[in-house]
């Protein structure tokens, strides 16, 4: 698609430049408002205690910089996801950024911002790698959260499969004609791709070599990895659940005479699950499940 497909007909280059400028200004203001808490003095100590470590004069700057960096980049990613979702819909003439789709775009951008913050974080210490054993995903997050994106993806694929096998009758649609099977197929593919992305990002965080540094700095670095993997897993699960909720909403709107008010409260189930996955699992306190005492350096 071309850039001319997403701008208003008759717009000049000057109009487009003004729209981009105002969009950047508004986006900057939104990022500033929602990330203003990253400069709180108690943010880094609270984050460190949630991972079972205490900060010293040596480790405090490292932890403070991570908390500020990840806070700003997560919000920036969320705002970017919102903007890209709107541009995507405008380019292809669809409505993927409404309802559950809105949150799927925002949360996906949010998790990419968290991944980028961990990658761009400058670690103190000498150049080299610390071979620390074991290095597994489940050392950094609970086992249930490690499998949560896969469970959410399987649920989304199941919802899509049911819709493809038992499509709603267009002549008996309750609110609007049912969506085509292509919509459900694409949603399932997107959920699978998003799950694969989460798994690959988590693996890259776990396997990234650690610089040679003091044990207390290694503990903070492990906490950074744990925090990042929590963000990736929790937000990734939430985004996939939003896709599932979008499909459930499409089905319930196209089925007449649902009993017990299912049309109203059934879509609330994925909404609550997405909120828990995103806000609780992403920030759940967690002590890294391996001992630095048993590590060897190479």
PDB file of N, CA, C and O in Angstrom, residues 231-270:
ATOM      1  N   UNK A 231       7.026  -9.030  31.450  1.00  0.00           N
ATOM      2  CA  UNK A 231       6.323  -8.105  30.557  1.00  0.00           C
ATOM      3  C   UNK A 231       5.962  -8.784  29.237  1.00  0.00           C
ATOM      4  O   UNK A 231       4.835  -8.647  28.743  1.00  0.00           O
ATOM      5  N   UNK A 232       6.921  -9.508  28.658  1.00  0.00           N
ATOM      6  CA  UNK A 232       6.677 -10.162  27.371  1.00  0.00           C
ATOM      7  C   UNK A 232       5.584 -11.218  27.490  1.00  0.00           C
ATOM      8  O   UNK A 232       4.670 -11.280  26.654  1.00  0.00           O
ATOM      9  N   UNK A 233       5.659 -12.034  28.527  1.00  0.00           N
ATOM     10  CA  UNK A 233       4.704 -13.129  28.669  1.00  0.00           C
ATOM     11  C   UNK A 233       3.317 -12.619  29.044  1.00  0.00           C
ATOM     12  O   UNK A 233       2.311 -13.037  28.466  1.00  0.00           O
ATOM     13  N   UNK A 234       3.260 -11.703  30.017  1.00  0.00           N
ATOM     14  CA  UNK A 234       1.966 -11.186  30.445  1.00  0.00           C
ATOM     15  C   UNK A 234       1.275 -10.373  29.364  1.00  0.00           C
ATOM     16  O   UNK A 234       0.097 -10.579  29.067  1.00  0.00           O
ATOM     17  N   UNK A 235       2.027  -9.445  28.741  1.00  0.00           N
ATOM     18  CA  UNK A 235       1.432  -8.618  27.698  1.00  0.00           C
ATOM     19  C   UNK A 235       1.129  -9.433  26.450  1.00  0.00           C
ATOM     20  O   UNK A 235       0.105  -9.218  25.794  1.00  0.00           O
ATOM     21  N   UNK A 236       2.012 -10.379  26.108  1.00  0.00           N
ATOM     22  CA  UNK A 236       1.742 -11.218  24.951  1.00  0.00           C
ATOM     23  C   UNK A 236       0.485 -12.042  25.131  1.00  0.00           C
ATOM     24  O   UNK A 236      -0.341 -12.162  24.215  1.00  0.00           O
ATOM     25  N   UNK A 237       0.310 -12.603  26.327  1.00  0.00           N
ATOM     26  CA  UNK A 237      -0.912 -13.354  26.623  1.00  0.00           C
ATOM     27  C   UNK A 237      -2.135 -12.451  26.518  1.00  0.00           C
ATOM     28  O   UNK A 237      -3.174 -12.833  25.954  1.00  0.00           O
ATOM     29  N   UNK A 238      -2.029 -11.237  27.067  1.00  0.00           N
ATOM     30  CA  UNK A 238      -3.153 -10.295  27.026  1.00  0.00           C
ATOM     31  C   UNK A 238      -3.528  -9.935  25.596  1.00  0.00           C
ATOM     32  O   UNK A 238      -4.715  -9.869  25.245  1.00  0.00           O
ATOM     33  N   UNK A 239      -2.527  -9.677  24.746  1.00  0.00           N
ATOM     34  CA  UNK A 239      -2.811  -9.320  23.357  1.00  0.00           C
ATOM     35  C   UNK A 239      -3.503 -10.467  22.619  1.00  0.00           C
ATOM     36  O   UNK A 239      -4.434 -10.248  21.835  1.00  0.00           O
ATOM     37  N   UNK A 240      -3.047 -11.697  22.862  1.00  0.00           N
ATOM     38  CA  UNK A 240      -3.662 -12.851  22.210  1.00  0.00           C
ATOM     39  C   UNK A 240      -5.085 -13.060  22.726  1.00  0.00           C
ATOM     40  O   UNK A 240      -6.002 -13.385  21.953  1.00  0.00           O
ATOM     41  N   UNK A 241      -5.291 -12.859  24.024  1.00  0.00           N
ATOM     42  CA  UNK A 241      -6.637 -12.972  24.581  1.00  0.00           C
ATOM     43  C   UNK A 241      -7.555 -11.916  23.976  1.00  0.00           C
ATOM     44  O   UNK A 241      -8.750 -12.172  23.751  1.00  0.00           O
ATOM     45  N   UNK A 242      -7.027 -10.729  23.699  1.00  0.00           N
ATOM     46  CA  UNK A 242      -7.831  -9.691  23.044  1.00  0.00           C
ATOM     47  C   UNK A 242      -8.285 -10.142  21.653  1.00  0.00           C
ATOM     48  O   UNK A 242      -9.413  -9.858  21.240  1.00  0.00           O
ATOM     49  N   UNK A 243      -7.405 -10.836  20.945  1.00  0.00           N
ATOM     50  CA  UNK A 243      -7.792 -11.372  19.635  1.00  0.00           C
ATOM     51  C   UNK A 243      -8.911 -12.393  19.797  1.00  0.00           C
ATOM     52  O   UNK A 243      -9.898 -12.399  19.036  1.00  0.00           O
ATOM     53  N   UNK A 244      -8.767 -13.249  20.812  1.00  0.00           N
ATOM     54  CA  UNK A 244      -9.829 -14.225  21.086  1.00  0.00           C
ATOM     55  C   UNK A 244     -11.134 -13.517  21.448  1.00  0.00           C
ATOM     56  O   UNK A 244     -12.217 -13.912  20.995  1.00  0.00           O
ATOM     57  N   UNK A 245     -11.057 -12.468  22.259  1.00  0.00           N
ATOM     58  CA  UNK A 245     -12.250 -11.711  22.621  1.00  0.00           C
ATOM     59  C   UNK A 245     -12.902 -11.052  21.422  1.00  0.00           C
ATOM     60  O   UNK A 245     -14.139 -10.974  21.339  1.00  0.00           O
ATOM     61  N   UNK A 246     -12.073 -10.593  20.495  1.00  0.00           N
ATOM     62  CA  UNK A 246     -12.608  -9.995  19.260  1.00  0.00           C
ATOM     63  C   UNK A 246     -13.422 -11.019  18.474  1.00  0.00           C
ATOM     64  O   UNK A 246     -14.529 -10.723  17.986  1.00  0.00           O
ATOM     65  N   UNK A 247     -12.905 -12.239  18.374  1.00  0.00           N
ATOM     66  CA  UNK A 247     -13.623 -13.282  17.644  1.00  0.00           C
ATOM     67  C   UNK A 247     -14.903 -13.692  18.375  1.00  0.00           C
ATOM     68  O   UNK A 247     -15.937 -13.939  17.738  1.00  0.00           O
ATOM     69  N   UNK A 248     -14.831 -13.765  19.699  1.00  0.00           N
ATOM     70  CA  UNK A 248     -16.028 -14.110  20.474  1.00  0.00           C
ATOM     71  C   UNK A 248     -17.099 -13.038  20.285  1.00  0.00           C
ATOM     72  O   UNK A 248     -18.294 -13.351  20.148  1.00  0.00           O
ATOM     73  N   UNK A 249     -16.695 -11.782  20.261  1.00  0.00           N
ATOM     74  CA  UNK A 249     -17.658 -10.695  20.058  1.00  0.00           C
ATOM     75  C   UNK A 249     -18.318 -10.791  18.690  1.00  0.00           C
ATOM     76  O   UNK A 249     -19.525 -10.573  18.554  1.00  0.00           O
ATOM     77  N   UNK A 250     -17.533 -11.123  17.669  1.00  0.00           N
ATOM     78  CA  UNK A 250     -18.103 -11.274  16.333  1.00  0.00           C
ATOM     79  C   UNK A 250     -19.150 -12.378  16.301  1.00  0.00           C
ATOM     80  O   UNK A 250     -20.206 -12.233  15.668  1.00  0.00           O
ATOM     81  N   UNK A 251     -18.859 -13.480  16.987  1.00  0.00           N
ATOM     82  CA  UNK A 251     -19.793 -14.598  16.981  1.00  0.00           C
ATOM     83  C   UNK A 251     -21.069 -14.288  17.766  1.00  0.00           C
ATOM     84  O   UNK A 251     -22.168 -14.601  17.330  1.00  0.00           O
ATOM     85  N   UNK A 252     -20.913 -13.698  18.940  1.00  0.00           N
ATOM     86  CA  UNK A 252     -22.100 -13.432  19.767  1.00  0.00           C
ATOM     87  C   UNK A 252     -23.009 -12.386  19.126  1.00  0.00           C
ATOM     88  O   UNK A 252     -24.233 -12.439  19.296  1.00  0.00           O
ATOM     89  N   UNK A 253     -22.439 -11.448  18.379  1.00  0.00           N
ATOM     90  CA  UNK A 253     -23.259 -10.433  17.723  1.00  0.00           C
ATOM     91  C   UNK A 253     -24.058 -11.013  16.564  1.00  0.00           C
ATOM     92  O   UNK A 253     -25.080 -10.448  16.166  1.00  0.00           O
ATOM     93  N   UNK A 254     -23.586 -12.132  16.023  1.00  0.00           N
ATOM     94  CA  UNK A 254     -24.244 -12.699  14.847  1.00  0.00           C
ATOM     95  C   UNK A 254     -25.163 -13.867  15.183  1.00  0.00           C
ATOM     96  O   UNK A 254     -25.756 -14.460  14.280  1.00  0.00           O
ATOM     97  N   UNK A 255     -25.279 -14.201  16.468  1.00  0.00           N
ATOM     98  CA  UNK A 255     -26.134 -15.323  16.867  1.00  0.00           C
ATOM     99  C   UNK A 255     -27.367 -14.778  17.579  1.00  0.00           C
ATOM    100  O   UNK A 255     -27.246 -14.046  18.561  1.00  0.00           O
ATOM    101  N   UNK A 256     -28.560 -15.115  17.127  1.00  0.00           N
ATOM    102  CA  UNK A 256     -29.774 -14.595  17.764  1.00  0.00           C
ATOM    103  C   UNK A 256     -30.160 -15.374  19.020  1.00  0.00           C
ATOM    104  O   UNK A 256     -29.776 -16.524  19.200  1.00  0.00           O
ATOM    105  N   UNK A 257     -30.897 -14.727  19.889  1.00  0.00           N
ATOM    106  CA  UNK A 257     -31.536 -15.340  21.049  1.00  0.00           C
ATOM    107  C   UNK A 257     -30.552 -16.134  21.924  1.00  0.00           C
ATOM    108  O   UNK A 257     -30.758 -17.317  22.212  1.00  0.00           O
ATOM    109  N   UNK A 258     -29.490 -15.470  22.355  1.00  0.00           N
ATOM    110  CA  UNK A 258     -28.577 -16.113  23.291  1.00  0.00           C
ATOM    111  C   UNK A 258     -29.184 -16.079  24.692  1.00  0.00           C
ATOM    112  O   UNK A 258     -29.652 -15.039  25.146  1.00  0.00           O
ATOM    113  N   UNK A 259     -29.172 -17.199  25.420  1.00  0.00           N
ATOM    114  CA  UNK A 259     -29.809 -17.236  26.752  1.00  0.00           C
ATOM    115  C   UNK A 259     -28.924 -16.611  27.829  1.00  0.00           C
ATOM    116  O   UNK A 259     -27.709 -16.451  27.646  1.00  0.00           O
ATOM    117  N   UNK A 260     -29.542 -16.275  28.945  1.00  0.00           N
ATOM    118  CA  UNK A 260     -28.847 -15.825  30.153  1.00  0.00           C
ATOM    119  C   UNK A 260     -27.975 -14.582  29.927  1.00  0.00           C
ATOM    120  O   UNK A 260     -26.971 -14.384  30.621  1.00  0.00           O
ATOM    121  N   UNK A 261     -28.323 -13.771  28.967  1.00  0.00           N
ATOM    122  CA  UNK A 261     -27.547 -12.558  28.726  1.00  0.00           C
ATOM    123  C   UNK A 261     -26.132 -12.802  28.251  1.00  0.00           C
ATOM    124  O   UNK A 261     -25.231 -12.000  28.497  1.00  0.00           O
ATOM    125  N   UNK A 262     -25.902 -13.929  27.554  1.00  0.00           N
ATOM    126  CA  UNK A 262     -24.546 -14.271  27.115  1.00  0.00           C
ATOM    127  C   UNK A 262     -23.939 -13.201  26.213  1.00  0.00           C
ATOM    128  O   UNK A 262     -22.725 -12.993  26.228  1.00  0.00           O
ATOM    129  N   UNK A 263     -24.792 -12.542  25.430  1.00  0.00           N
ATOM    130  CA  UNK A 263     -24.264 -11.536  24.512  1.00  0.00           C
ATOM    131  C   UNK A 263     -23.596 -10.389  25.283  1.00  0.00           C
ATOM    132  O   UNK A 263     -22.667  -9.762  24.803  1.00  0.00           O
ATOM    133  N   UNK A 264     -24.067 -10.140  26.493  1.00  0.00           N
ATOM    134  CA  UNK A 264     -23.508  -9.046  27.268  1.00  0.00           C
ATOM    135  C   UNK A 264     -22.283  -9.429  28.075  1.00  0.00           C
ATOM    136  O   UNK A 264     -21.263  -8.732  28.042  1.00  0.00           O
ATOM    137  N   UNK A 265     -22.345 -10.556  28.802  1.00  0.00           N
ATOM    138  CA  UNK A 265     -21.249 -10.855  29.718  1.00  0.00           C
ATOM    139  C   UNK A 265     -20.200 -11.796  29.150  1.00  0.00           C
ATOM    140  O   UNK A 265     -19.075 -11.865  29.680  1.00  0.00           O
ATOM    141  N   UNK A 266     -20.521 -12.566  28.098  1.00  0.00           N
ATOM    142  CA  UNK A 266     -19.526 -13.492  27.555  1.00  0.00           C
ATOM    143  C   UNK A 266     -18.259 -12.770  27.068  1.00  0.00           C
ATOM    144  O   UNK A 266     -17.147 -13.224  27.349  1.00  0.00           O
ATOM    145  N   UNK A 267     -18.361 -11.623  26.346  1.00  0.00           N
ATOM    146  CA  UNK A 267     -17.127 -10.928  25.962  1.00  0.00           C
ATOM    147  C   UNK A 267     -16.358 -10.347  27.144  1.00  0.00           C
ATOM    148  O   UNK A 267     -15.181  -9.985  26.988  1.00  0.00           O
ATOM    149  N   UNK A 268     -16.999 -10.258  28.337  1.00  0.00           N
ATOM    150  CA  UNK A 268     -16.282  -9.747  29.494  1.00  0.00           C
ATOM    151  C   UNK A 268     -15.229 -10.725  29.997  1.00  0.00           C
ATOM    152  O   UNK A 268     -14.261 -10.323  30.641  1.00  0.00           O
ATOM    153  N   UNK A 269     -15.419 -12.010  29.711  1.00  0.00           N
ATOM    154  CA  UNK A 269     -14.466 -13.022  30.180  1.00  0.00           C
ATOM    155  C   UNK A 269     -13.077 -12.777  29.595  1.00  0.00           C
ATOM    156  O   UNK A 269     -12.082 -12.686  30.345  1.00  0.00           O
ATOM    157  N   UNK A 270     -12.909 -12.652  28.268  1.00  0.00           N
ATOM    158  CA  UNK A 270     -11.573 -12.354  27.750  1.00  0.00           C
ATOM    159  C   UNK A 270     -11.063 -10.978  28.165  1.00  0.00           C
ATOM    160  O   UNK A 270      -9.858 -10.787  28.310  1.00  0.00           O
TER     161      UNK A 270
END
